[in-house]
Amino acid sequence: LVEIPYTRYSSSSDNYYCIDDIIATCEKIPSKVEQPLFRLGFLDPSTDNTTIQPGTKLELPFWLASSLCTRRRRLVSVDMPKTYKDSFREILKADANVVDLHKIGPYYYSFGSKLLHFDHPEIGDIADSLLQGFISRFRRIMDSSQNAYNEDTTHLTCKLDESERCVFKAGQKGLDDFQRWQTG
Amino acid sequence: MFGEKALELIRELHRSTEGVLPPFNDEGIRQVLEEMRSLYEQNQADVSATVAGEQGLFSGVQLRHASLERDKRCLLAYLYNRLQKIRNMRWEFGSVLPADIKTNMSEQEVQWFTKYNKCLANYMRRLGDSGLDLTQDMQPPKS
Amino acid sequence: ENLETHLKNVTLRHMPRNLQSIDKDKTAPR
């Protein structure tokens, strides 16, 4: 009956009606055309041709790329976005807490999980990176959400991605409930 | 790109704060349904052409079908999430919603709300000996 | 039932024929 943030977070992956999930799937993914796309020239604003030739590079939203890159028929192939590639993963590994995940993509974990849908050599490393990144940052999120009572928390949440903000909000709610119980 | 109008509906709902119901976007829904109709007709034409022997049209059919599914998902999610907000308002405000909320509801949403009220009332009437209003005392009384 | 009726009346019945049903497996909350 009451919107519980962590429920929204835990159910955001692949939940059909979830607004966050729909927005996350708009994120663009670098793609390469593998077969001629007849009469679909409008997808490539750099050309006047009506057909997109194999080899053309495009940035397609995830929801479209995942439909065009299936095991049965690969009309396009995909590459991982820069913020999930090796160089960025190293930054996250070095010190995940300093990274502004909200600026990079407000749905960093959610979108990253969706990338695992593709058959790509870096998938295993990306999965590890997402998990380790979340674990590294979680402690600070938990601590700050449990200690910031009745104050402006913008500086604590500005660099968090949306999933982390839900976790922070859940922590704040717990703190608030405890304070209310203490004061009767 | 296809799906932009549908996404606008979703973003509109996403921007609205908790507990606030934005006005029902009839025109937005109409435009998305219009896009779906157009995509479907183009697909019908391509499928017929493929049956007649033309090659290479499958990629367009696949892309348009993905766009149709996307539009459908956005529309259903828009309606579903609005109903969730309205449902929560029932528990917050009671069976009579404030006038400023009602003006933002579509006629079908008002009908949905009426049916929801009835379901809830029927359910609560069956509880205990003489029924129980579950929407009262949502927080435990201090005593 | 109330939800399904609403979705059907507002949008589904105006969609192309092959898209008018709700796939319950796909739309069930995870």
JSON list of N, CA, C and O in Angstrom, two decimals, chain B residues 24 29 33 36-37 40 65 68-69 72 75-76 79-80 83 106 108-109 112 115-116, chain C residues 2-3 5-7 9-12 14-23 26 29:
[
{"chain": "B", "resi": 24, "resn": "PHE", "atom": "N", "xyz": [-4.68, 13.57, -17.52]},
{"chain": "B", "resi": 24, "resn": "PHE", "atom": "CA", "xyz": [-4.65, 12.45, -18.45]},
{"chain": "B", "resi": 24, "resn": "PHE", "atom": "C", "xyz": [-4.32, 12.95, -19.85]},
{"chain": "B", "resi": 24, "resn": "PHE", "atom": "O", "xyz": [-4.97, 13.87, -20.34]},
{"chain": "B", "resi": 29, "resn": "ILE", "atom": "N", "xyz": [-1.79, 9.78, -26.10]},
{"chain": "B", "resi": 29, "resn": "ILE", "atom": "CA", "xyz": [-2.19, 8.38, -26.36]},
{"chain": "B", "resi": 29, "resn": "ILE", "atom": "C", "xyz": [-2.67, 8.24, -27.80]},
{"chain": "B", "resi": 29, "resn": "ILE", "atom": "O", "xyz": [-2.31, 7.29, -28.51]},
{"chain": "B", "resi": 33, "resn": "LEU", "atom": "N", "xyz": [-1.10, 5.70, -30.68]},
{"chain": "B", "resi": 33, "resn": "LEU", "atom": "CA", "xyz": [-1.94, 4.72, -31.39]},
{"chain": "B", "resi": 33, "resn": "LEU", "atom": "C", "xyz": [-1.87, 4.97, -32.90]},
{"chain": "B", "resi": 33, "resn": "LEU", "atom": "O", "xyz": [-1.88, 4.03, -33.70]},
{"chain": "B", "resi": 36, "resn": "MET", "atom": "N", "xyz": [1.30, 3.52, -34.16]},
{"chain": "B", "resi": 36, "resn": "MET", "atom": "CA", "xyz": [1.18, 2.05, -34.22]},
{"chain": "B", "resi": 36, "resn": "MET", "atom": "C", "xyz": [0.41, 1.62, -35.46]},
{"chain": "B", "resi": 36, "resn": "MET", "atom": "O", "xyz": [0.78, 0.65, -36.13]},
{"chain": "B", "resi": 37, "resn": "ARG", "atom": "N", "xyz": [-0.63, 2.37, -35.77]},
{"chain": "B", "resi": 37, "resn": "ARG", "atom": "CA", "xyz": [-1.43, 2.03, -36.94]},
{"chain": "B", "resi": 37, "resn": "ARG", "atom": "C", "xyz": [-0.58, 2.13, -38.21]},
{"chain": "B", "resi": 37, "resn": "ARG", "atom": "O", "xyz": [-0.59, 1.26, -39.08]},
{"chain": "B", "resi": 40, "resn": "TYR", "atom": "N", "xyz": [2.01, -0.67, -38.43]},
{"chain": "B", "resi": 40, "resn": "TYR", "atom": "CA", "xyz": [1.35, -1.94, -38.76]},
{"chain": "B", "resi": 40, "resn": "TYR", "atom": "C", "xyz": [1.03, -2.00, -40.25]},
{"chain": "B", "resi": 40, "resn": "TYR", "atom": "O", "xyz": [1.25, -3.01, -40.91]},
{"chain": "B", "resi": 65, "resn": "HIS", "atom": "N", "xyz": [8.14, -4.08, -35.95]},
{"chain": "B", "resi": 65, "resn": "HIS", "atom": "CA", "xyz": [7.46, -4.89, -34.93]},
{"chain": "B", "resi": 65, "resn": "HIS", "atom": "C", "xyz": [8.00, -4.58, -33.55]},
{"chain": "B", "resi": 65, "resn": "HIS", "atom": "O", "xyz": [7.25, -4.48, -32.57]},
{"chain": "B", "resi": 68, "resn": "LEU", "atom": "N", "xyz": [6.47, -1.43, -32.50]},
{"chain": "B", "resi": 68, "resn": "LEU", "atom": "CA", "xyz": [5.07, -1.64, -32.10]},
{"chain": "B", "resi": 68, "resn": "LEU", "atom": "C", "xyz": [5.00, -2.18, -30.66]},
{"chain": "B", "resi": 68, "resn": "LEU", "atom": "O", "xyz": [4.20, -1.71, -29.84]},
{"chain": "B", "resi": 69, "resn": "GLU", "atom": "N", "xyz": [5.85, -3.15, -30.37]},
{"chain": "B", "resi": 69, "resn": "GLU", "atom": "CA", "xyz": [5.86, -3.72, -29.02]},
{"chain": "B", "resi": 69, "resn": "GLU", "atom": "C", "xyz": [6.28, -2.66, -28.00]},
{"chain": "B", "resi": 69, "resn": "GLU", "atom": "O", "xyz": [5.77, -2.63, -26.87]},
{"chain": "B", "resi": 72, "resn": "LYS", "atom": "N", "xyz": [3.39, -0.27, -27.41]},
{"chain": "B", "resi": 72, "resn": "LYS", "atom": "CA", "xyz": [2.37, -0.97, -26.60]},
{"chain": "B", "resi": 72, "resn": "LYS", "atom": "C", "xyz": [2.79, -0.96, -25.14]},
{"chain": "B", "resi": 72, "resn": "LYS", "atom": "O", "xyz": [2.00, -0.65, -24.24]},
{"chain": "B", "resi": 75, "resn": "LEU", "atom": "N", "xyz": [2.44, 2.50, -23.56]},
{"chain": "B", "resi": 75, "resn": "LEU", "atom": "CA", "xyz": [1.03, 2.87, -23.32]},
{"chain": "B", "resi": 75, "resn": "LEU", "atom": "C", "xyz": [0.47, 2.13, -22.11]},
{"chain": "B", "resi": 75, "resn": "LEU", "atom": "O", "xyz": [-0.16, 2.73, -21.23]},
{"chain": "B", "resi": 76, "resn": "LEU", "atom": "N", "xyz": [0.68, 0.83, -22.07]},
{"chain": "B", "resi": 76, "resn": "LEU", "atom": "CA", "xyz": [0.13, 0.04, -20.97]},
{"chain": "B", "resi": 76, "resn": "LEU", "atom": "C", "xyz": [0.77, 0.46, -19.64]},
{"chain": "B", "resi": 76, "resn": "LEU", "atom": "O", "xyz": [0.09, 0.56, -18.61]},
{"chain": "B", "resi": 79, "resn": "LEU", "atom": "N", "xyz": [-0.80, 3.75, -18.43]},
{"chain": "B", "resi": 79, "resn": "LEU", "atom": "CA", "xyz": [-2.13, 3.56, -17.83]},
{"chain": "B", "resi": 79, "resn": "LEU", "atom": "C", "xyz": [-2.02, 2.83, -16.49]},
{"chain": "B", "resi": 79, "resn": "LEU", "atom": "O", "xyz": [-2.65, 3.22, -15.50]},
{"chain": "B", "resi": 80, "resn": "TYR", "atom": "N", "xyz": [-1.20, 1.80, -16.45]},
{"chain": "B", "resi": 80, "resn": "TYR", "atom": "CA", "xyz": [-1.06, 0.99, -15.24]},
{"chain": "B", "resi": 80, "resn": "TYR", "atom": "C", "xyz": [-0.55, 1.84, -14.08]},
{"chain": "B", "resi": 80, "resn": "TYR", "atom": "O", "xyz": [-1.07, 1.79, -12.96]},
{"chain": "B", "resi": 83, "resn": "LEU", "atom": "N", "xyz": [-3.06, 4.16, -12.66]},
{"chain": "B", "resi": 83, "resn": "LEU", "atom": "CA", "xyz": [-4.03, 3.46, -11.81]},
{"chain": "B", "resi": 83, "resn": "LEU", "atom": "C", "xyz": [-3.43, 3.15, -10.43]},
{"chain": "B", "resi": 83, "resn": "LEU", "atom": "O", "xyz": [-4.13, 3.19, -9.41]},
{"chain": "B", "resi": 106, "resn": "SER", "atom": "N", "xyz": [-9.25, 10.58, -16.29]},
{"chain": "B", "resi": 106, "resn": "SER", "atom": "CA", "xyz": [-10.11, 10.38, -17.45]},
{"chain": "B", "resi": 106, "resn": "SER", "atom": "C", "xyz": [-11.42, 9.72, -16.98]},
{"chain": "B", "resi": 106, "resn": "SER", "atom": "O", "xyz": [-11.49, 9.21, -15.87]},
{"chain": "B", "resi": 108, "resn": "GLN", "atom": "N", "xyz": [-12.66, 6.97, -17.99]},
{"chain": "B", "resi": 108, "resn": "GLN", "atom": "CA", "xyz": [-12.46, 5.52, -17.73]},
{"chain": "B", "resi": 108, "resn": "GLN", "atom": "C", "xyz": [-11.75, 5.28, -16.40]},
{"chain": "B", "resi": 108, "resn": "GLN", "atom": "O", "xyz": [-12.00, 4.29, -15.73]},
{"chain": "B", "resi": 109, "resn": "GLU", "atom": "N", "xyz": [-10.89, 6.21, -16.02]},
{"chain": "B", "resi": 109, "resn": "GLU", "atom": "CA", "xyz": [-10.21, 6.07, -14.73]},
{"chain": "B", "resi": 109, "resn": "GLU", "atom": "C", "xyz": [-11.21, 6.27, -13.59]},
{"chain": "B", "resi": 109, "resn": "GLU", "atom": "O", "xyz": [-11.13, 5.60, -12.57]},
{"chain": "B", "resi": 112, "resn": "TRP", "atom": "N", "xyz": [-12.97, 3.06, -13.34]},
{"chain": "B", "resi": 112, "resn": "TRP", "atom": "CA", "xyz": [-12.11, 2.08, -12.69]},
{"chain": "B", "resi": 112, "resn": "TRP", "atom": "C", "xyz": [-12.12, 2.30, -11.19]},
{"chain": "B", "resi": 112, "resn": "TRP", "atom": "O", "xyz": [-12.23, 1.36, -10.40]},
{"chain": "B", "resi": 115, "resn": "LYS", "atom": "N", "xyz": [-15.27, 1.07, -9.53]},
{"chain": "B", "resi": 115, "resn": "LYS", "atom": "CA", "xyz": [-15.27, -0.41, -9.40]},
{"chain": "B", "resi": 115, "resn": "LYS", "atom": "C", "xyz": [-14.32, -0.84, -8.29]},
{"chain": "B", "resi": 115, "resn": "LYS", "atom": "O", "xyz": [-14.61, -1.77, -7.54]},
{"chain": "B", "resi": 116, "resn": "TYR", "atom": "N", "xyz": [-13.19, -0.16, -8.22]},
{"chain": "B", "resi": 116, "resn": "TYR", "atom": "CA", "xyz": [-12.20, -0.51, -7.18]},
{"chain": "B", "resi": 116, "resn": "TYR", "atom": "C", "xyz": [-12.81, -0.27, -5.79]},
{"chain": "B", "resi": 116, "resn": "TYR", "atom": "O", "xyz": [-12.67, -1.08, -4.88]},
{"chain": "C", "resi": 2, "resn": "ASN", "atom": "N", "xyz": [-10.66, -5.76, -13.37]},
{"chain": "C", "resi": 2, "resn": "ASN", "atom": "CA", "xyz": [-10.92, -4.32, -13.49]},
{"chain": "C", "resi": 2, "resn": "ASN", "atom": "C", "xyz": [-9.79, -3.68, -14.30]},
{"chain": "C", "resi": 2, "resn": "ASN", "atom": "O", "xyz": [-10.03, -2.88, -15.22]},
{"chain": "C", "resi": 3, "resn": "LEU", "atom": "N", "xyz": [-8.55, -4.05, -13.97]},
{"chain": "C", "resi": 3, "resn": "LEU", "atom": "CA", "xyz": [-7.38, -3.52, -14.68]},
{"chain": "C", "resi": 3, "resn": "LEU", "atom": "C", "xyz": [-7.41, -3.91, -16.15]},
{"chain": "C", "resi": 3, "resn": "LEU", "atom": "O", "xyz": [-7.23, -3.07, -17.04]},
{"chain": "C", "resi": 5, "resn": "THR", "atom": "N", "xyz": [-9.89, -4.80, -18.02]},
{"chain": "C", "resi": 5, "resn": "THR", "atom": "CA", "xyz": [-10.98, -4.11, -18.74]},
{"chain": "C", "resi": 5, "resn": "THR", "atom": "C", "xyz": [-10.55, -2.69, -19.09]},
{"chain": "C", "resi": 5, "resn": "THR", "atom": "O", "xyz": [-10.79, -2.21, -20.20]},
{"chain": "C", "resi": 6, "resn": "HIS", "atom": "N", "xyz": [-9.93, -2.04, -18.12]},
{"chain": "C", "resi": 6, "resn": "HIS", "atom": "CA", "xyz": [-9.50, -0.66, -18.35]},
{"chain": "C", "resi": 6, "resn": "HIS", "atom": "C", "xyz": [-8.48, -0.59, -19.49]},
{"chain": "C", "resi": 6, "resn": "HIS", "atom": "O", "xyz": [-8.61, 0.21, -20.42]},
{"chain": "C", "resi": 7, "resn": "LEU", "atom": "N", "xyz": [-7.46, -1.45, -19.43]},
{"chain": "C", "resi": 7, "resn": "LEU", "atom": "CA", "xyz": [-6.42, -1.43, -20.46]},
{"chain": "C", "resi": 7, "resn": "LEU", "atom": "C", "xyz": [-7.01, -1.74, -21.84]},
{"chain": "C", "resi": 7, "resn": "LEU", "atom": "O", "xyz": [-6.63, -1.14, -22.84]},
{"chain": "C", "resi": 9, "resn": "ASN", "atom": "N", "xyz": [-10.19, -1.26, -22.83]},
{"chain": "C", "resi": 9, "resn": "ASN", "atom": "CA", "xyz": [-11.08, -0.20, -23.32]},
{"chain": "C", "resi": 9, "resn": "ASN", "atom": "C", "xyz": [-10.33, 1.05, -23.75]},
{"chain": "C", "resi": 9, "resn": "ASN", "atom": "O", "xyz": [-10.71, 1.70, -24.73]},
{"chain": "C", "resi": 10, "resn": "VAL", "atom": "N", "xyz": [-9.27, 1.38, -23.02]},
{"chain": "C", "resi": 10, "resn": "VAL", "atom": "CA", "xyz": [-8.58, 2.64, -23.32]},
{"chain": "C", "resi": 10, "resn": "VAL", "atom": "C", "xyz": [-7.63, 2.50, -24.50]},
{"chain": "C", "resi": 10, "resn": "VAL", "atom": "O", "xyz": [-7.54, 3.38, -25.35]},
{"chain": "C", "resi": 11, "resn": "THR", "atom": "N", "xyz": [-6.89, 1.36, -24.55]},
{"chain": "C", "resi": 11, "resn": "THR", "atom": "CA", "xyz": [-5.89, 1.27, -25.62]},
{"chain": "C", "resi": 11, "resn": "THR", "atom": "C", "xyz": [-5.89, -0.02, -26.43]},
{"chain": "C", "resi": 11, "resn": "THR", "atom": "O", "xyz": [-5.83, 0.01, -27.66]},
{"chain": "C", "resi": 12, "resn": "LEU", "atom": "N", "xyz": [-5.97, -1.16, -25.76]},
{"chain": "C", "resi": 12, "resn": "LEU", "atom": "CA", "xyz": [-5.73, -2.41, -26.49]},
{"chain": "C", "resi": 12, "resn": "LEU", "atom": "C", "xyz": [-6.67, -2.59, -27.69]},
{"chain": "C", "resi": 12, "resn": "LEU", "atom": "O", "xyz": [-6.24, -3.06, -28.75]},
{"chain": "C", "resi": 14, "resn": "HIS", "atom": "N", "xyz": [-7.79, -0.50, -29.58]},
{"chain": "C", "resi": 14, "resn": "HIS", "atom": "CA", "xyz": [-7.47, 0.42, -30.68]},
{"chain": "C", "resi": 14, "resn": "HIS", "atom": "C", "xyz": [-6.15, 0.05, -31.36]},
{"chain": "C", "resi": 14, "resn": "HIS", "atom": "O", "xyz": [-5.74, 0.69, -32.32]},
{"chain": "C", "resi": 15, "resn": "MET", "atom": "N", "xyz": [-5.51, -0.99, -30.83]},
{"chain": "C", "resi": 15, "resn": "MET", "atom": "CA", "xyz": [-4.21, -1.38, -31.39]},
{"chain": "C", "resi": 15, "resn": "MET", "atom": "C", "xyz": [-4.41, -2.37, -32.53]},
{"chain": "C", "resi": 15, "resn": "MET", "atom": "O", "xyz": [-5.50, -2.95, -32.67]},
{"chain": "C", "resi": 16, "resn": "PRO", "atom": "N", "xyz": [-3.36, -2.58, -33.34]},
{"chain": "C", "resi": 16, "resn": "PRO", "atom": "CA", "xyz": [-3.45, -3.63, -34.37]},
{"chain": "C", "resi": 16, "resn": "PRO", "atom": "C", "xyz": [-3.86, -4.96, -33.75]},
{"chain": "C", "resi": 16, "resn": "PRO", "atom": "O", "xyz": [-3.53, -5.26, -32.59]},
{"chain": "C", "resi": 17, "resn": "ARG", "atom": "N", "xyz": [-4.55, -5.75, -34.54]},
{"chain": "C", "resi": 17, "resn": "ARG", "atom": "CA", "xyz": [-5.18, -6.96, -34.03]},
{"chain": "C", "resi": 17, "resn": "ARG", "atom": "C", "xyz": [-4.22, -7.91, -33.31]},
{"chain": "C", "resi": 17, "resn": "ARG", "atom": "O", "xyz": [-4.55, -8.47, -32.27]},
{"chain": "C", "resi": 18, "resn": "ASN", "atom": "N", "xyz": [-3.02, -8.07, -33.86]},
{"chain": "C", "resi": 18, "resn": "ASN", "atom": "CA", "xyz": [-2.09, -9.04, -33.27]},
{"chain": "C", "resi": 18, "resn": "ASN", "atom": "C", "xyz": [-1.45, -8.53, -31.98]},
{"chain": "C", "resi": 18, "resn": "ASN", "atom": "O", "xyz": [-0.63, -9.22, -31.37]},
{"chain": "C", "resi": 19, "resn": "LEU", "atom": "N", "xyz": [-1.80, -7.32, -31.56]},
{"chain": "C", "resi": 19, "resn": "LEU", "atom": "CA", "xyz": [-1.23, -6.76, -30.34]},
{"chain": "C", "resi": 19, "resn": "LEU", "atom": "C", "xyz": [-2.29, -6.48, -29.29]},
{"chain": "C", "resi": 19, "resn": "LEU", "atom": "O", "xyz": [-2.02, -5.81, -28.29]},
{"chain": "C", "resi": 20, "resn": "GLN", "atom": "N", "xyz": [-3.48, -7.01, -29.48]},
{"chain": "C", "resi": 20, "resn": "GLN", "atom": "CA", "xyz": [-4.58, -6.64, -28.58]},
{"chain": "C", "resi": 20, "resn": "GLN", "atom": "C", "xyz": [-4.65, -7.45, -27.29]},
{"chain": "C", "resi": 20, "resn": "GLN", "atom": "O", "xyz": [-5.44, -7.13, -26.41]},
{"chain": "C", "resi": 21, "resn": "SER", "atom": "N", "xyz": [-3.83, -8.49, -27.19]},
{"chain": "C", "resi": 21, "resn": "SER", "atom": "CA", "xyz": [-3.92, -9.30, -25.96]},
{"chain": "C", "resi": 21, "resn": "SER", "atom": "C", "xyz": [-2.81, -8.91, -25.00]},
{"chain": "C", "resi": 21, "resn": "SER", "atom": "O", "xyz": [-1.79, -8.34, -25.39]},
{"chain": "C", "resi": 22, "resn": "ILE", "atom": "N", "xyz": [-3.03, -9.22, -23.73]},
{"chain": "C", "resi": 22, "resn": "ILE", "atom": "CA", "xyz": [-2.00, -8.99, -22.70]},
{"chain": "C", "resi": 22, "resn": "ILE", "atom": "C", "xyz": [-1.32, -10.33, -22.43]},
{"chain": "C", "resi": 22, "resn": "ILE", "atom": "O", "xyz": [-1.99, -11.30, -22.07]},
{"chain": "C", "resi": 23, "resn": "ASP", "atom": "N", "xyz": [-0.01, -10.33, -22.62]},
{"chain": "C", "resi": 23, "resn": "ASP", "atom": "CA", "xyz": [0.75, -11.55, -22.35]},
{"chain": "C", "resi": 23, "resn": "ASP", "atom": "C", "xyz": [0.99, -11.62, -20.85]},
{"chain": "C", "resi": 23, "resn": "ASP", "atom": "O", "xyz": [1.81, -10.88, -20.31]},
{"chain": "C", "resi": 26, "resn": "LYS", "atom": "N", "xyz": [4.55, -12.16, -19.59]},
{"chain": "C", "resi": 26, "resn": "LYS", "atom": "CA", "xyz": [5.44, -11.01, -19.80]},
{"chain": "C", "resi": 26, "resn": "LYS", "atom": "C", "xyz": [5.14, -9.88, -18.80]},
{"chain": "C", "resi": 26, "resn": "LYS", "atom": "O", "xyz": [6.03, -9.15, -18.39]},
{"chain": "C", "resi": 29, "resn": "PRO", "atom": "N", "xyz": [4.49, -9.14, -12.46]},
{"chain": "C", "resi": 29, "resn": "PRO", "atom": "CA", "xyz": [5.60, -8.50, -11.75]},
{"chain": "C", "resi": 29, "resn": "PRO", "atom": "C", "xyz": [6.65, -9.54, -11.33]},
{"chain": "C", "resi": 29, "resn": "PRO", "atom": "O", "xyz": [6.30, -10.63, -10.89]}
]
